[in-house]
Amino acid sequence: MAVFGFGAHSDFADLADLTRMVRQADDDGLDLFSLSDHPYLGARLDAYASLGFLLGSTRRIAGFANVTNVPLRPAPLLARTVTSLSALSGGRVVLGMGAGGLWDRITAMGVPRLSPSDAVAAFEEAVLVVRMLSGGGAPVTFHGSFHSLDEIEPSPAPAPEIWTGSVGPRSLAATGRVADGWIPGHAADWRSPRFLSSRPIIDEAATAAGRDPRSIRTVFNFPGRITDRPLAATRNRDGRWVGGSVDQWIEELTGAVLEHDASGFMLFSPDGGNPDEISLKRWANEIAPAVRAAGQ
């Protein structure tokens, strides 16, 4: 069954709106909320501190960083953070992971710059380290190219699902080898050339690693307006979704589930802010139930 969530803006100035929105989404039965992870922005609430607070004030909804800036969050500590959050929240955490994109901002915080190929290799190794330090078992010793562990005791809690924001061929292949899900970059959807050329790389790498490609879910970041009346065109000249009425959203997303194996959708406001309250309620109470029912 497809999961439904939304992406929230998380500046300090948005704190009251953020708390209200997540609690409303929890009451309305949405599955997920997500926060971006940009620790170099002083106006931005820390993603993981915010996740802990918001999960502690909700009952059902899960949260995740969309996606975690792995170069700025060392994998062993990230493993401790996500397994603790998962245990405290009753498993309501997904671990979104990315290789890092804004390297000028990342290096400004004292982290050495990695080449694109090294960044992807470090990212894939970080996924493995998180898994090694989760789920109990004997102390772990591991000496990789970018991470080193000496007799480190794993957390007893299992690792949450790991979804990546992979874009390039190397990171897409890493997703196929080690991840549980994929969030296409640049808000690419199932009709986009980016998706159509990227998903086969994941599937081929998964198959080569002895994994079933169907086990790697695709969850789409999907910006658009939910309008009172149908739009004459729900996509622009570039083929990007712009939105439409509730019925138009239901038709589009149902097709994505049935014809393109979409596993979930994260609603984003097209203007870069937070979804408005009316749109979020329509998303939760009208669009999500209809698409879930059609996909069963």
PDB file of N, CA and C in Angstrom, residues 75-117:
ATOM      1  N   ALA A  75      28.628   8.202  10.453  1.00  0.00           N
ATOM      2  CA  ALA A  75      27.760   7.023  10.410  1.00  0.00           C
ATOM      3  C   ALA A  75      27.587   6.327  11.758  1.00  0.00           C
ATOM      4  N   PRO A  76      28.638   6.138  12.576  1.00  0.00           N
ATOM      5  CA  PRO A  76      28.404   5.469  13.866  1.00  0.00           C
ATOM      6  C   PRO A  76      27.449   6.254  14.759  1.00  0.00           C
ATOM      7  N   LEU A  77      27.589   7.584  14.789  1.00  0.00           N
ATOM      8  CA  LEU A  77      26.682   8.396  15.597  1.00  0.00           C
ATOM      9  C   LEU A  77      25.282   8.431  14.978  1.00  0.00           C
ATOM     10  N   LEU A  78      25.214   8.434  13.659  1.00  0.00           N
ATOM     11  CA  LEU A  78      23.907   8.385  12.998  1.00  0.00           C
ATOM     12  C   LEU A  78      23.186   7.091  13.355  1.00  0.00           C
ATOM     13  N   ALA A  79      23.923   5.990  13.418  1.00  0.00           N
ATOM     14  CA  ALA A  79      23.314   4.714  13.821  1.00  0.00           C
ATOM     15  C   ALA A  79      22.743   4.818  15.226  1.00  0.00           C
ATOM     16  N   ARG A  80      23.490   5.436  16.148  1.00  0.00           N
ATOM     17  CA  ARG A  80      22.992   5.595  17.514  1.00  0.00           C
ATOM     18  C   ARG A  80      21.735   6.467  17.542  1.00  0.00           C
ATOM     19  N   THR A  81      21.744   7.528  16.748  1.00  0.00           N
ATOM     20  CA  THR A  81      20.619   8.453  16.737  1.00  0.00           C
ATOM     21  C   THR A  81      19.350   7.783  16.225  1.00  0.00           C
ATOM     22  N   VAL A  82      19.444   7.118  15.073  1.00  0.00           N
ATOM     23  CA  VAL A  82      18.219   6.591  14.463  1.00  0.00           C
ATOM     24  C   VAL A  82      17.689   5.371  15.198  1.00  0.00           C
ATOM     25  N   THR A  83      18.565   4.550  15.746  1.00  0.00           N
ATOM     26  CA  THR A  83      18.048   3.403  16.495  1.00  0.00           C
ATOM     27  C   THR A  83      17.418   3.863  17.805  1.00  0.00           C
ATOM     28  N   SER A  84      17.980   4.904  18.421  1.00  0.00           N
ATOM     29  CA  SER A  84      17.366   5.442  19.639  1.00  0.00           C
ATOM     30  C   SER A  84      16.005   6.067  19.332  1.00  0.00           C
ATOM     31  N   LEU A  85      15.936   6.873  18.258  1.00  0.00           N
ATOM     32  CA  LEU A  85      14.661   7.472  17.864  1.00  0.00           C
ATOM     33  C   LEU A  85      13.626   6.397  17.548  1.00  0.00           C
ATOM     34  N   SER A  86      14.053   5.352  16.875  1.00  0.00           N
ATOM     35  CA  SER A  86      13.136   4.279  16.527  1.00  0.00           C
ATOM     36  C   SER A  86      12.595   3.592  17.775  1.00  0.00           C
ATOM     37  N   ALA A  87      13.495   3.295  18.728  1.00  0.00           N
ATOM     38  CA  ALA A  87      13.056   2.642  19.959  1.00  0.00           C
ATOM     39  C   ALA A  87      12.128   3.544  20.767  1.00  0.00           C
ATOM     40  N   LEU A  88      12.455   4.826  20.856  1.00  0.00           N
ATOM     41  CA  LEU A  88      11.646   5.757  21.645  1.00  0.00           C
ATOM     42  C   LEU A  88      10.273   6.015  21.032  1.00  0.00           C
ATOM     43  N   SER A  89      10.184   5.932  19.693  1.00  0.00           N
ATOM     44  CA  SER A  89       8.940   6.268  19.000  1.00  0.00           C
ATOM     45  C   SER A  89       8.116   5.049  18.608  1.00  0.00           C
ATOM     46  N   GLY A  90       8.588   3.856  18.930  1.00  0.00           N
ATOM     47  CA  GLY A  90       7.865   2.661  18.507  1.00  0.00           C
ATOM     48  C   GLY A  90       8.044   2.369  17.031  1.00  0.00           C
ATOM     49  N   GLY A  91       9.229   2.670  16.505  1.00  0.00           N
ATOM     50  CA  GLY A  91       9.543   2.334  15.110  1.00  0.00           C
ATOM     51  C   GLY A  91       9.088   3.358  14.092  1.00  0.00           C
ATOM     52  N   ARG A  92       8.803   4.575  14.522  1.00  0.00           N
ATOM     53  CA  ARG A  92       8.240   5.570  13.602  1.00  0.00           C
ATOM     54  C   ARG A  92       9.334   6.449  12.964  1.00  0.00           C
ATOM     55  N   VAL A  93      10.356   5.806  12.434  1.00  0.00           N
ATOM     56  CA  VAL A  93      11.466   6.532  11.819  1.00  0.00           C
ATOM     57  C   VAL A  93      11.868   5.840  10.523  1.00  0.00           C
ATOM     58  N   VAL A  94      12.147   6.637   9.517  1.00  0.00           N
ATOM     59  CA  VAL A  94      12.816   6.177   8.301  1.00  0.00           C
ATOM     60  C   VAL A  94      14.149   6.910   8.253  1.00  0.00           C
ATOM     61  N   LEU A  95      15.190   6.258   7.771  1.00  0.00           N
ATOM     62  CA  LEU A  95      16.489   6.910   7.635  1.00  0.00           C
ATOM     63  C   LEU A  95      16.702   7.279   6.173  1.00  0.00           C
ATOM     64  N   GLY A  96      16.552   8.565   5.867  1.00  0.00           N
ATOM     65  CA  GLY A  96      16.905   9.050   4.540  1.00  0.00           C
ATOM     66  C   GLY A  96      18.384   9.393   4.519  1.00  0.00           C
ATOM     67  N   MET A  97      19.112   8.985   3.462  1.00  0.00           N
ATOM     68  CA  MET A  97      20.558   9.214   3.406  1.00  0.00           C
ATOM     69  C   MET A  97      20.969   9.727   2.038  1.00  0.00           C
ATOM     70  N   GLY A  98      21.905  10.677   2.036  1.00  0.00           N
ATOM     71  CA  GLY A  98      22.442  11.209   0.795  1.00  0.00           C
ATOM     72  C   GLY A  98      23.945  11.405   0.903  1.00  0.00           C
ATOM     73  N   ALA A  99      24.606  11.407  -0.229  1.00  0.00           N
ATOM     74  CA  ALA A  99      26.067  11.503  -0.258  1.00  0.00           C
ATOM     75  C   ALA A  99      26.574  12.913  -0.006  1.00  0.00           C
ATOM     76  N   GLY A 100      25.681  13.894   0.002  1.00  0.00           N
ATOM     77  CA  GLY A 100      26.089  15.283   0.176  1.00  0.00           C
ATOM     78  C   GLY A 100      26.197  15.974  -1.160  1.00  0.00           C
ATOM     79  N   GLY A 101      25.618  17.152  -1.259  1.00  0.00           N
ATOM     80  CA  GLY A 101      25.621  17.850  -2.534  1.00  0.00           C
ATOM     81  C   GLY A 101      26.303  19.202  -2.500  1.00  0.00           C
ATOM     82  N   LEU A 102      26.046  20.000  -1.482  1.00  0.00           N
ATOM     83  CA  LEU A 102      26.564  21.367  -1.409  1.00  0.00           C
ATOM     84  C   LEU A 102      27.912  21.366  -0.689  1.00  0.00           C
ATOM     85  N   TRP A 103      28.941  20.954  -1.398  1.00  0.00           N
ATOM     86  CA  TRP A 103      30.217  20.714  -0.747  1.00  0.00           C
ATOM     87  C   TRP A 103      30.894  21.984  -0.257  1.00  0.00           C
ATOM     88  N   ASP A 104      30.637  23.122  -0.891  1.00  0.00           N
ATOM     89  CA  ASP A 104      31.204  24.363  -0.368  1.00  0.00           C
ATOM     90  C   ASP A 104      30.656  24.658   1.026  1.00  0.00           C
ATOM     91  N   ARG A 105      29.361  24.385   1.244  1.00  0.00           N
ATOM     92  CA  ARG A 105      28.769  24.598   2.556  1.00  0.00           C
ATOM     93  C   ARG A 105      29.224  23.526   3.546  1.00  0.00           C
ATOM     94  N   ILE A 106      29.368  22.299   3.057  1.00  0.00           N
ATOM     95  CA  ILE A 106      29.804  21.199   3.934  1.00  0.00           C
ATOM     96  C   ILE A 106      31.224  21.430   4.426  1.00  0.00           C
ATOM     97  N   THR A 107      32.134  21.799   3.514  1.00  0.00           N
ATOM     98  CA  THR A 107      33.532  22.008   3.912  1.00  0.00           C
ATOM     99  C   THR A 107      33.673  23.234   4.808  1.00  0.00           C
ATOM    100  N   ALA A 108      32.747  24.186   4.718  1.00  0.00           N
ATOM    101  CA  ALA A 108      32.791  25.357   5.596  1.00  0.00           C
ATOM    102  C   ALA A 108      32.593  24.976   7.054  1.00  0.00           C
ATOM    103  N   MET A 109      32.048  23.773   7.293  1.00  0.00           N
ATOM    104  CA  MET A 109      31.880  23.284   8.663  1.00  0.00           C
ATOM    105  C   MET A 109      33.034  22.374   9.088  1.00  0.00           C
ATOM    106  N   GLY A 110      34.105  22.370   8.313  1.00  0.00           N
ATOM    107  CA  GLY A 110      35.310  21.669   8.722  1.00  0.00           C
ATOM    108  C   GLY A 110      35.451  20.246   8.227  1.00  0.00           C
ATOM    109  N   VAL A 111      34.559  19.827   7.329  1.00  0.00           N
ATOM    110  CA  VAL A 111      34.628  18.470   6.799  1.00  0.00           C
ATOM    111  C   VAL A 111      35.442  18.474   5.511  1.00  0.00           C
ATOM    112  N   PRO A 112      36.430  17.596   5.378  1.00  0.00           N
ATOM    113  CA  PRO A 112      37.233  17.584   4.147  1.00  0.00           C
ATOM    114  C   PRO A 112      36.378  17.274   2.922  1.00  0.00           C
ATOM    115  N   ARG A 113      36.675  17.955   1.830  1.00  0.00           N
ATOM    116  CA  ARG A 113      35.959  17.715   0.580  1.00  0.00           C
ATOM    117  C   ARG A 113      36.324  16.349   0.008  1.00  0.00           C
ATOM    118  N   LEU A 114      35.326  15.645  -0.481  1.00  0.00           N
ATOM    119  CA  LEU A 114      35.541  14.377  -1.159  1.00  0.00           C
ATOM    120  C   LEU A 114      35.242  14.544  -2.636  1.00  0.00           C
ATOM    121  N   SER A 115      35.950  13.796  -3.447  1.00  0.00           N
ATOM    122  CA  SER A 115      35.616  13.760  -4.875  1.00  0.00           C
ATOM    123  C   SER A 115      34.250  13.119  -5.035  1.00  0.00           C
ATOM    124  N   PRO A 116      33.582  13.328  -6.163  1.00  0.00           N
ATOM    125  CA  PRO A 116      32.266  12.709  -6.357  1.00  0.00           C
ATOM    126  C   PRO A 116      32.282  11.194  -6.171  1.00  0.00           C
ATOM    127  N   SER A 117      33.296  10.527  -6.694  1.00  0.00           N
ATOM    128  CA  SER A 117      33.337   9.069  -6.560  1.00  0.00           C
ATOM    129  C   SER A 117      33.592   8.659  -5.113  1.00  0.00           C
TER     130      SER A 117
END
